[in-house]
Amino acid sequence: MLDVFALVVIVVHFGVPLLYYFYMKKKWLGRPWNLKFDKNYKPKVTIIIPTYNEAKLIEVKLDNIYAQEYPRDSLEVVIVDSASTDGTLDIVKKWISQHGDINIKIFEEPERRGMVPALNYVLQHCQINGEVVIFTDVDAFWEGDTLKRIVKYFADSSVGAVTAGIAPIATLAIDDPLERSYRNYFTQLRIAESKAHSTPIHNGALIALRTSLLYKIGGLPEYTGNNDSTPASIIAFMGYRAIHADDVVVKELIKEGQVLRKIRRAQHLILHFLKTKQYSKKLGFYSPAKQFQKIWQIEWWLHIINPWLLIVAIALLIVSTLHTSPVAPIILGIGLVLLISSTYRMWILQQLYLVIGAVRNLWTKELVWRK
Ligand code: GDD
Ligand code: MN
């Protein structure tokens, strides 16, 4: 009896995401965007880079932004630093003194309060001239045409947020194939969701927001610790498109300590799915498209409920094994053997991160994290 129940739970746990994935892939992935692009649309853009102890990378990052193929007079860059102790700002100041032909400003916070409060500090105290605001992490590196590609989506007035795919790199030159396969599955889903209407999950390596909308929602909400998925989803709840571009990938440098980082990001995503819909309603901007409402519901299930089904199934199978069921250990064994498949392994790990993240949220929300 326990075995049958465990099997049902397993079928639901794997069946819902698989069905969703194949459905979205078949129905939406290959479709056109249904957006009006304009390659000549070159609005003013403000790039905001939060920094905390980034002495090792900040110079490469600034060079990377400097190399963007975009009209210089339509670009402004703002660095917001929260009392770095490793000389990050000295490097920035030196770089600025050597590059007089780019509009770049520094904002200094007297103490560290976290990435999102630092970004809000800029939104409140700095005159933002860009029609589009882009947040980007110091450890994210763009191709020369990235900005151009991202901005063209905003030519369509229904677009409120645009994010890019991520190619993780272990050093500034070498790829990490495992991490990439994990992204591929999710990347396809994000793009399919975006073509259907919007995706609720965005990447902080590059998140572009329509400035007027960002101010309309009162800046970045501070309850999730992220600056990407949450503002983008509120904008989607307003009825605008919040999309994952299918023609832009940025490189993200992966350092050690990945497990803790993934748990923290899971924590932020859980807070996002628990609170963002309510928050949008409270703001009085809740008029989502039907498609996005459905996407939100399924992703909510996949992040909040589904990971626990795996735990329930494993617990049932263990109890059943202890009660000398002959079937339960076989199912457990199959589950273990499948771990040789990297996609399956990544899936299981992601479920564990979400479960651990949910529990960890009970005592710390990791709104300010170790650097
Ligand atoms: N000013 C400031 N103050 N910047 C900060 C602070 C802070 O307290 N903490 C982190 N940062 C900066 C980092 O210097 C980096 O440029 C960026 O914020 C992202 O921080 P990382 O330490 O690189 O963390 P990550 O790669 O895991 O961050 C990602 O996760 C968040 C959600 O968990 C990013 O993609 C974020 O954009 C995302 O919202
Ligand atoms: Mn990072």
Short mmCIF file of C-alpha atoms and ligand atoms in Angstrom, two decimals:
data_model
loop_
_atom_site.label_atom_id
_atom_site.label_comp_id
_atom_site.label_asym_id
_atom_site.label_seq_id
_atom_site.Cartn_x
_atom_site.Cartn_y
_atom_site.Cartn_z
CA MET A 1 0.00 0.00 0.00
CA LEU A 2 2.78 2.42 0.98
CA ASP A 3 4.61 1.42 -2.19
CA VAL A 4 1.67 2.30 -4.39
CA PHE A 5 1.30 5.65 -2.68
CA ALA A 6 5.04 6.33 -3.06
CA LEU A 7 4.84 5.49 -6.76
CA VAL A 8 1.95 7.87 -7.29
CA VAL A 9 3.91 10.64 -5.57
CA ILE A 10 6.95 9.90 -7.74
CA VAL A 11 4.91 9.97 -10.91
CA VAL A 12 3.49 13.36 -9.97
CA HIS A 13 6.90 14.73 -8.93
CA PHE A 14 8.54 13.87 -12.25
CA GLY A 15 5.44 13.91 -14.42
CA VAL A 16 4.29 17.49 -13.85
CA PRO A 17 7.60 19.17 -14.80
CA LEU A 18 8.19 16.78 -17.70
CA LEU A 19 4.73 17.31 -19.15
CA TYR A 20 5.06 21.05 -18.66
CA TYR A 21 8.47 21.11 -20.31
CA PHE A 22 7.45 19.10 -23.36
CA TYR A 23 4.20 20.99 -23.72
CA MET A 24 5.90 24.40 -23.57
CA LYS A 25 8.66 23.26 -25.86
CA LYS A 26 6.30 21.92 -28.48
CA LYS A 27 3.75 24.70 -28.28
CA TRP A 28 5.92 27.80 -27.80
CA LEU A 29 9.68 27.39 -28.18
CA GLY A 30 9.74 27.56 -31.98
CA ARG A 31 7.21 30.37 -32.26
CA PRO A 32 8.02 33.91 -33.31
CA TRP A 33 8.18 36.56 -30.60
CA ASN A 34 5.13 38.47 -31.65
CA LEU A 35 7.00 41.67 -30.86
CA LYS A 36 7.94 44.68 -32.92
CA PHE A 37 11.77 44.83 -33.04
CA ASP A 38 13.71 47.85 -34.12
CA LYS A 39 17.43 47.53 -34.61
CA ASN A 40 17.77 51.29 -34.89
CA TYR A 41 16.08 51.92 -31.58
CA LYS A 42 18.90 53.25 -29.38
CA PRO A 43 17.39 54.79 -26.26
CA LYS A 44 19.39 56.13 -23.35
CA VAL A 45 20.50 53.26 -21.13
CA THR A 46 21.66 53.34 -17.50
CA ILE A 47 23.81 50.42 -16.40
CA ILE A 48 24.00 50.00 -12.63
CA ILE A 49 26.71 47.78 -11.17
CA PRO A 50 26.59 46.89 -7.47
CA THR A 51 29.98 46.14 -5.96
CA TYR A 52 31.12 44.68 -2.71
CA ASN A 53 34.75 43.57 -2.48
CA GLU A 54 35.21 43.05 -6.19
CA ALA A 55 38.82 44.24 -6.47
CA LYS A 56 39.77 41.14 -8.47
CA LEU A 57 37.20 41.57 -11.22
CA ILE A 58 36.02 45.16 -11.35
CA GLU A 59 38.60 46.34 -13.85
CA VAL A 60 37.78 43.53 -16.32
CA LYS A 61 34.11 44.32 -15.81
CA LEU A 62 34.55 48.01 -16.59
CA ASP A 63 36.63 47.17 -19.68
CA ASN A 64 33.86 44.81 -20.71
CA ILE A 65 31.20 47.51 -20.44
CA TYR A 66 33.49 49.99 -22.17
CA ALA A 67 33.72 47.61 -25.15
CA GLN A 68 29.95 47.64 -25.73
CA GLU A 69 29.02 48.60 -29.28
CA TYR A 70 26.53 51.26 -28.28
CA PRO A 71 26.51 55.03 -28.78
CA ARG A 72 28.55 56.44 -25.88
CA ASP A 73 26.34 59.48 -25.47
CA SER A 74 23.34 57.22 -24.92
CA LEU A 75 25.04 55.33 -22.13
CA GLU A 76 25.54 56.07 -18.46
CA VAL A 77 27.14 53.76 -15.92
CA VAL A 78 26.64 53.92 -12.16
CA ILE A 79 28.73 51.99 -9.67
CA VAL A 80 27.27 51.57 -6.20
CA ASP A 81 29.69 50.31 -3.61
CA SER A 82 28.82 49.38 -0.04
CA ALA A 83 31.98 50.11 1.91
CA SER A 84 34.20 47.53 0.22
CA THR A 85 37.32 46.83 2.27
CA ASP A 86 39.54 45.48 -0.52
CA GLY A 87 40.20 48.67 -2.47
CA THR A 88 37.50 48.12 -5.13
CA LEU A 89 36.77 51.86 -5.30
CA ASP A 90 40.42 52.83 -5.73
CA ILE A 91 40.50 50.65 -8.82
CA VAL A 92 37.27 52.18 -10.11
CA LYS A 93 38.55 55.72 -9.55
CA LYS A 94 41.79 54.98 -11.34
CA TRP A 95 39.89 53.41 -14.24
CA ILE A 96 37.64 56.46 -14.51
CA SER A 97 40.63 58.79 -14.61
CA GLN A 98 41.93 56.80 -17.58
CA HIS A 99 38.62 56.73 -19.46
CA GLY A 100 37.31 60.25 -19.89
CA ASP A 101 34.97 59.44 -22.77
CA ILE A 102 32.36 57.42 -20.89
CA ASN A 103 29.73 58.77 -18.52
CA ILE A 104 30.34 56.95 -15.26
CA LYS A 105 29.47 57.85 -11.67
CA ILE A 106 30.22 56.35 -8.28
CA PHE A 107 27.85 56.09 -5.35
CA GLU A 108 29.26 55.12 -1.99
CA GLU A 109 27.24 53.68 0.85
CA PRO A 110 28.78 54.19 4.27
CA GLU A 111 27.95 50.64 5.38
CA ARG A 112 26.96 47.36 3.78
CA ARG A 113 23.21 46.64 3.85
CA GLY A 114 23.02 44.22 0.95
CA MET A 115 22.80 44.35 -2.84
CA VAL A 116 19.12 45.31 -3.23
CA PRO A 117 19.21 48.21 -0.71
CA ALA A 118 22.35 49.46 -2.47
CA LEU A 119 20.57 49.46 -5.83
CA ASN A 120 17.56 51.22 -4.33
CA TYR A 121 19.91 53.82 -2.89
CA VAL A 122 20.96 54.66 -6.44
CA LEU A 123 17.38 54.71 -7.72
CA GLN A 124 16.48 57.19 -4.98
CA HIS A 125 19.53 59.44 -5.02
CA CYS A 126 20.76 59.41 -8.58
CA GLN A 127 19.10 61.06 -11.54
CA ILE A 128 18.54 58.11 -13.88
CA ASN A 129 18.49 59.31 -17.48
CA GLY A 130 18.13 55.93 -19.16
CA GLU A 131 14.82 54.80 -20.58
CA VAL A 132 16.09 51.35 -19.75
CA VAL A 133 17.90 50.44 -16.52
CA ILE A 134 20.20 47.43 -16.56
CA PHE A 135 21.54 45.76 -13.45
CA THR A 136 24.56 43.55 -13.94
CA ASP A 137 26.79 41.63 -11.53
CA VAL A 138 30.52 42.29 -11.53
CA ASP A 139 31.22 38.63 -12.35
CA ALA A 140 29.05 38.68 -15.50
CA PHE A 141 30.70 39.35 -18.84
CA TRP A 142 28.93 40.44 -21.98
CA GLU A 143 29.64 40.07 -25.69
CA GLY A 144 30.28 43.30 -27.62
CA ASP A 145 26.76 43.33 -29.06
CA THR A 146 24.89 42.27 -25.91
CA LEU A 147 23.54 45.69 -25.02
CA LYS A 148 22.35 46.32 -28.56
CA ARG A 149 20.58 42.96 -28.67
CA ILE A 150 18.86 43.42 -25.32
CA VAL A 151 17.72 46.96 -25.95
CA LYS A 152 16.01 46.19 -29.26
CA TYR A 153 13.22 44.34 -27.42
CA PHE A 154 12.22 47.55 -25.66
CA ALA A 155 11.25 49.08 -29.00
CA ASP A 156 7.98 47.24 -28.39
CA SER A 157 6.07 49.11 -25.73
CA SER A 158 4.58 45.90 -24.30
CA VAL A 159 8.04 44.79 -23.10
CA GLY A 160 8.89 45.76 -19.52
CA ALA A 161 11.79 43.45 -18.63
CA VAL A 162 14.41 41.47 -20.53
CA THR A 163 16.97 39.02 -19.22
CA ALA A 164 19.67 36.90 -20.89
CA GLY A 165 20.85 33.32 -20.75
CA ILE A 166 23.95 32.40 -18.80
CA ALA A 167 27.00 30.42 -19.87
CA PRO A 168 28.92 29.61 -16.72
CA ILE A 169 32.69 29.81 -16.98
CA ALA A 170 35.21 28.48 -14.48
CA THR A 171 37.93 30.95 -15.40
CA LEU A 172 37.65 33.92 -17.69
CA ALA A 173 38.30 31.54 -20.60
CA ILE A 174 37.13 27.99 -19.84
CA ASP A 175 33.63 26.50 -19.89
CA ASP A 176 32.02 24.27 -17.29
CA PRO A 177 30.00 21.67 -19.23
CA LEU A 178 28.00 20.22 -16.31
CA GLU A 179 26.62 23.56 -15.27
CA ARG A 180 25.81 24.32 -18.86
CA SER A 181 23.65 21.25 -19.38
CA TYR A 182 21.68 22.20 -16.30
CA ARG A 183 21.07 25.61 -17.76
CA ASN A 184 20.04 24.27 -21.14
CA TYR A 185 16.92 22.53 -19.92
CA PHE A 186 15.82 25.54 -17.93
CA THR A 187 16.86 28.01 -20.60
CA GLN A 188 14.52 26.36 -23.11
CA LEU A 189 11.71 26.57 -20.62
CA ARG A 190 12.38 30.24 -19.85
CA ILE A 191 12.37 31.12 -23.55
CA ALA A 192 9.20 29.12 -24.20
CA GLU A 193 7.48 30.85 -21.27
CA SER A 194 8.67 34.20 -22.59
CA LYS A 195 7.20 33.50 -26.00
CA ALA A 196 3.90 32.49 -24.41
CA HIS A 197 4.01 35.76 -22.48
CA SER A 198 6.56 36.11 -19.66
CA THR A 199 8.85 34.07 -17.45
CA PRO A 200 8.85 34.51 -13.66
CA ILE A 201 12.58 33.71 -13.37
CA HIS A 202 15.24 36.18 -14.49
CA ASN A 203 19.04 36.36 -14.19
CA GLY A 204 20.95 39.01 -12.28
CA ALA A 205 23.91 38.63 -14.63
CA LEU A 206 21.86 40.93 -16.85
CA ILE A 207 18.40 42.20 -16.07
CA ALA A 208 17.03 45.11 -18.09
CA LEU A 209 13.94 46.97 -16.88
CA ARG A 210 11.91 49.79 -18.36
CA THR A 211 12.82 52.66 -16.05
CA SER A 212 9.35 54.20 -15.85
CA LEU A 213 7.90 50.87 -14.69
CA LEU A 214 10.65 50.33 -12.14
CA TYR A 215 9.82 53.68 -10.57
CA LYS A 216 6.10 53.01 -10.82
CA ILE A 217 6.50 49.95 -8.60
CA GLY A 218 8.50 52.00 -6.12
CA GLY A 219 11.95 50.60 -6.90
CA LEU A 220 13.14 47.11 -6.03
CA PRO A 221 11.20 45.19 -3.38
CA GLU A 222 13.53 44.18 -0.57
CA TYR A 223 11.82 41.04 0.72
CA THR A 224 13.48 38.52 -1.62
CA GLY A 225 17.09 39.65 -1.79
CA ASN A 226 17.09 39.41 -5.59
CA ASN A 227 17.12 42.21 -8.12
CA ASP A 228 16.00 40.12 -11.07
CA SER A 229 13.04 37.70 -10.86
CA THR A 230 11.02 39.81 -8.44
CA PRO A 231 10.91 43.19 -10.21
CA ALA A 232 10.52 41.40 -13.56
CA SER A 233 7.55 39.38 -12.31
CA ILE A 234 5.82 42.39 -10.78
CA ILE A 235 6.14 44.03 -14.18
CA ALA A 236 4.64 40.88 -15.74
CA PHE A 237 1.80 41.01 -13.20
CA MET A 238 1.17 44.56 -14.40
CA GLY A 239 0.49 43.04 -17.81
CA TYR A 240 3.81 43.83 -19.52
CA ARG A 241 6.08 41.18 -21.01
CA ALA A 242 9.04 40.06 -18.88
CA ILE A 243 11.12 37.91 -21.18
CA HIS A 244 14.26 35.82 -21.48
CA ALA A 245 15.92 36.81 -24.77
CA ASP A 246 16.75 33.86 -27.05
CA ASP A 247 19.66 35.60 -28.76
CA VAL A 248 21.74 36.80 -25.80
CA VAL A 249 23.97 34.77 -23.52
CA VAL A 250 26.35 36.27 -21.00
CA LYS A 251 29.26 34.58 -19.28
CA GLU A 252 29.19 34.22 -15.55
CA LEU A 253 32.29 33.42 -13.57
CA ILE A 254 31.63 30.57 -11.17
CA LYS A 255 33.71 30.63 -8.02
CA GLU A 256 33.92 27.98 -5.32
CA GLY A 257 31.19 27.72 -2.68
CA GLN A 258 28.56 26.83 -5.28
CA VAL A 259 26.41 24.77 -2.94
CA LEU A 260 25.83 27.59 -0.48
CA ARG A 261 25.20 29.98 -3.33
CA LYS A 262 22.63 27.67 -4.91
CA ILE A 263 20.86 27.23 -1.60
CA ARG A 264 20.78 30.99 -1.16
CA ARG A 265 19.37 31.48 -4.65
CA ALA A 266 16.77 28.80 -3.92
CA GLN A 267 15.88 30.71 -0.75
CA HIS A 268 15.41 33.90 -2.76
CA LEU A 269 13.28 32.10 -5.36
CA ILE A 270 11.08 30.58 -2.66
CA LEU A 271 10.51 34.01 -1.08
CA HIS A 272 9.80 35.28 -4.58
CA PHE A 273 7.11 32.68 -5.26
CA LEU A 274 5.60 33.02 -1.79
CA LYS A 275 5.26 36.79 -1.78
CA THR A 276 5.44 38.45 -5.18
CA LYS A 277 1.86 37.91 -6.30
CA GLN A 278 0.50 39.36 -3.05
CA TYR A 279 2.95 42.22 -3.29
CA SER A 280 1.77 43.09 -6.80
CA LYS A 281 -1.84 43.05 -5.64
CA LYS A 282 -0.95 45.30 -2.73
CA LEU A 283 0.68 47.75 -5.12
CA GLY A 284 -2.60 47.81 -7.03
CA PHE A 285 -0.94 46.76 -10.27
CA TYR A 286 -2.41 43.33 -10.69
CA SER A 287 -3.69 42.76 -14.22
CA PRO A 288 -1.70 39.83 -15.58
CA ALA A 289 -2.30 38.13 -18.91
CA LYS A 290 -3.95 34.69 -18.61
CA GLN A 291 -0.88 32.97 -20.03
CA PHE A 292 1.38 34.45 -17.38
CA GLN A 293 -1.04 33.58 -14.62
CA LYS A 294 -0.87 29.92 -15.68
CA ILE A 295 2.91 29.99 -15.98
CA TRP A 296 3.16 31.52 -12.52
CA GLN A 297 0.90 28.84 -11.04
CA ILE A 298 2.95 25.99 -12.46
CA GLU A 299 6.30 27.51 -11.52
CA TRP A 300 4.89 28.19 -8.05
CA TRP A 301 4.04 24.51 -7.76
CA LEU A 302 7.47 23.49 -9.08
CA HIS A 303 9.32 25.65 -6.55
CA ILE A 304 7.11 25.47 -3.47
CA ILE A 305 5.36 22.07 -3.49
CA ASN A 306 7.00 19.70 -5.95
CA PRO A 307 10.42 19.38 -4.24
CA TRP A 308 8.70 18.12 -1.10
CA LEU A 309 7.00 15.30 -3.01
CA LEU A 310 10.44 13.85 -3.63
CA ILE A 311 11.17 13.91 0.10
CA VAL A 312 7.78 12.36 0.87
CA ALA A 313 8.35 9.60 -1.69
CA ILE A 314 11.82 8.79 -0.35
CA ALA A 315 10.52 8.72 3.23
CA LEU A 316 7.65 6.40 2.26
CA LEU A 317 10.02 4.08 0.40
CA ILE A 318 12.40 3.90 3.36
CA VAL A 319 9.59 3.13 5.81
CA SER A 320 8.25 0.57 3.38
CA THR A 321 11.69 -1.03 3.01
CA LEU A 322 11.94 -1.28 6.79
CA HIS A 323 8.60 -3.08 6.72
CA THR A 324 10.26 -5.59 4.37
CA SER A 325 8.48 -4.55 1.20
CA PRO A 326 10.23 -6.21 -1.77
CA VAL A 327 9.34 -3.40 -4.20
CA ALA A 328 10.45 -0.32 -2.23
CA PRO A 329 14.19 -1.09 -2.20
CA ILE A 330 14.07 -1.74 -5.95
CA ILE A 331 12.53 1.69 -6.61
CA LEU A 332 15.07 3.30 -4.29
CA GLY A 333 17.83 1.41 -6.10
CA ILE A 334 16.64 2.62 -9.51
CA GLY A 335 16.51 6.18 -8.14
CA LEU A 336 20.13 5.85 -7.03
CA VAL A 337 21.41 4.23 -10.23
CA LEU A 338 19.86 6.99 -12.32
CA LEU A 339 22.20 9.43 -10.57
CA ILE A 340 24.78 8.55 -13.23
CA SER A 341 22.74 10.70 -15.59
CA SER A 342 23.88 14.29 -15.18
CA THR A 343 20.50 15.82 -16.03
CA TYR A 344 18.75 13.65 -13.44
CA ARG A 345 21.48 14.42 -10.90
CA MET A 346 21.08 18.13 -11.48
CA TRP A 347 17.33 17.81 -11.09
CA ILE A 348 17.64 15.95 -7.78
CA LEU A 349 20.20 18.47 -6.50
CA GLN A 350 17.94 21.37 -7.43
CA GLN A 351 15.10 19.72 -5.47
CA LEU A 352 17.38 19.36 -2.46
CA TYR A 353 18.46 23.02 -2.70
CA LEU A 354 14.80 24.04 -2.72
CA VAL A 355 13.98 21.86 0.28
CA ILE A 356 17.01 23.01 2.25
CA GLY A 357 16.32 26.59 1.17
CA ALA A 358 12.74 26.43 2.42
CA VAL A 359 13.89 25.19 5.82
CA ARG A 360 16.75 27.67 5.98
CA ASN A 361 14.35 30.55 5.25
CA LEU A 362 12.86 29.86 8.68
CA TRP A 363 15.86 31.43 10.40
CA THR A 364 17.85 33.36 7.81
CA LYS A 365 16.76 34.83 4.51
CA GLU A 366 20.30 35.58 3.29
CA LEU A 367 19.41 39.08 2.14
CA VAL A 368 23.04 40.03 2.71
CA TRP A 369 25.45 37.25 1.85
CA ARG A 370 29.06 36.35 2.38
CA LYS A 371 31.44 37.62 -0.30
N1 GDD B 1 26.72 47.48 -3.37
C1 GDD B 1 26.64 46.20 -2.98
N2 GDD B 1 26.34 45.92 -1.68
N3 GDD B 1 26.82 45.21 -3.89
C2 GDD B 1 26.73 43.92 -3.46
C3 GDD B 1 26.44 43.57 -2.12
C4 GDD B 1 26.25 44.63 -1.20
O1 GDD B 1 26.00 44.42 -0.01
N4 GDD B 1 26.43 42.21 -2.05
C5 GDD B 1 26.70 41.75 -3.29
N5 GDD B 1 26.90 42.77 -4.13
C6 GDD B 1 27.18 42.72 -5.58
C7 GDD B 1 28.37 41.89 -5.96
O2 GDD B 1 29.57 42.63 -5.89
C8 GDD B 1 28.02 41.46 -7.35
O3 GDD B 1 28.36 42.43 -8.31
C9 GDD B 1 26.49 41.35 -7.32
O4 GDD B 1 26.07 42.12 -6.20
C10 GDD B 1 25.99 39.90 -7.19
O5 GDD B 1 26.55 39.32 -6.04
P1 GDD B 1 27.33 37.92 -6.03
O6 GDD B 1 27.99 37.78 -4.73
O7 GDD B 1 28.11 37.78 -7.27
O8 GDD B 1 26.19 36.85 -5.89
P2 GDD B 1 25.49 35.92 -6.97
O9 GDD B 1 26.26 35.76 -8.21
O10 GDD B 1 25.02 34.67 -6.34
O11 GDD B 1 24.26 36.87 -7.13
C11 GDD B 1 23.16 36.54 -7.79
O12 GDD B 1 22.12 36.18 -6.94
C12 GDD B 1 21.11 37.09 -6.61
C13 GDD B 1 19.93 36.34 -6.02
O13 GDD B 1 20.32 35.43 -5.05
C14 GDD B 1 22.97 37.74 -8.67
O14 GDD B 1 22.72 37.25 -9.99
C15 GDD B 1 21.95 38.68 -8.23
O15 GDD B 1 21.70 39.63 -9.25
C16 GDD B 1 20.73 37.89 -7.83
O16 GDD B 1 19.64 38.75 -7.56
MN MN B 2 27.93 36.36 -8.85
#
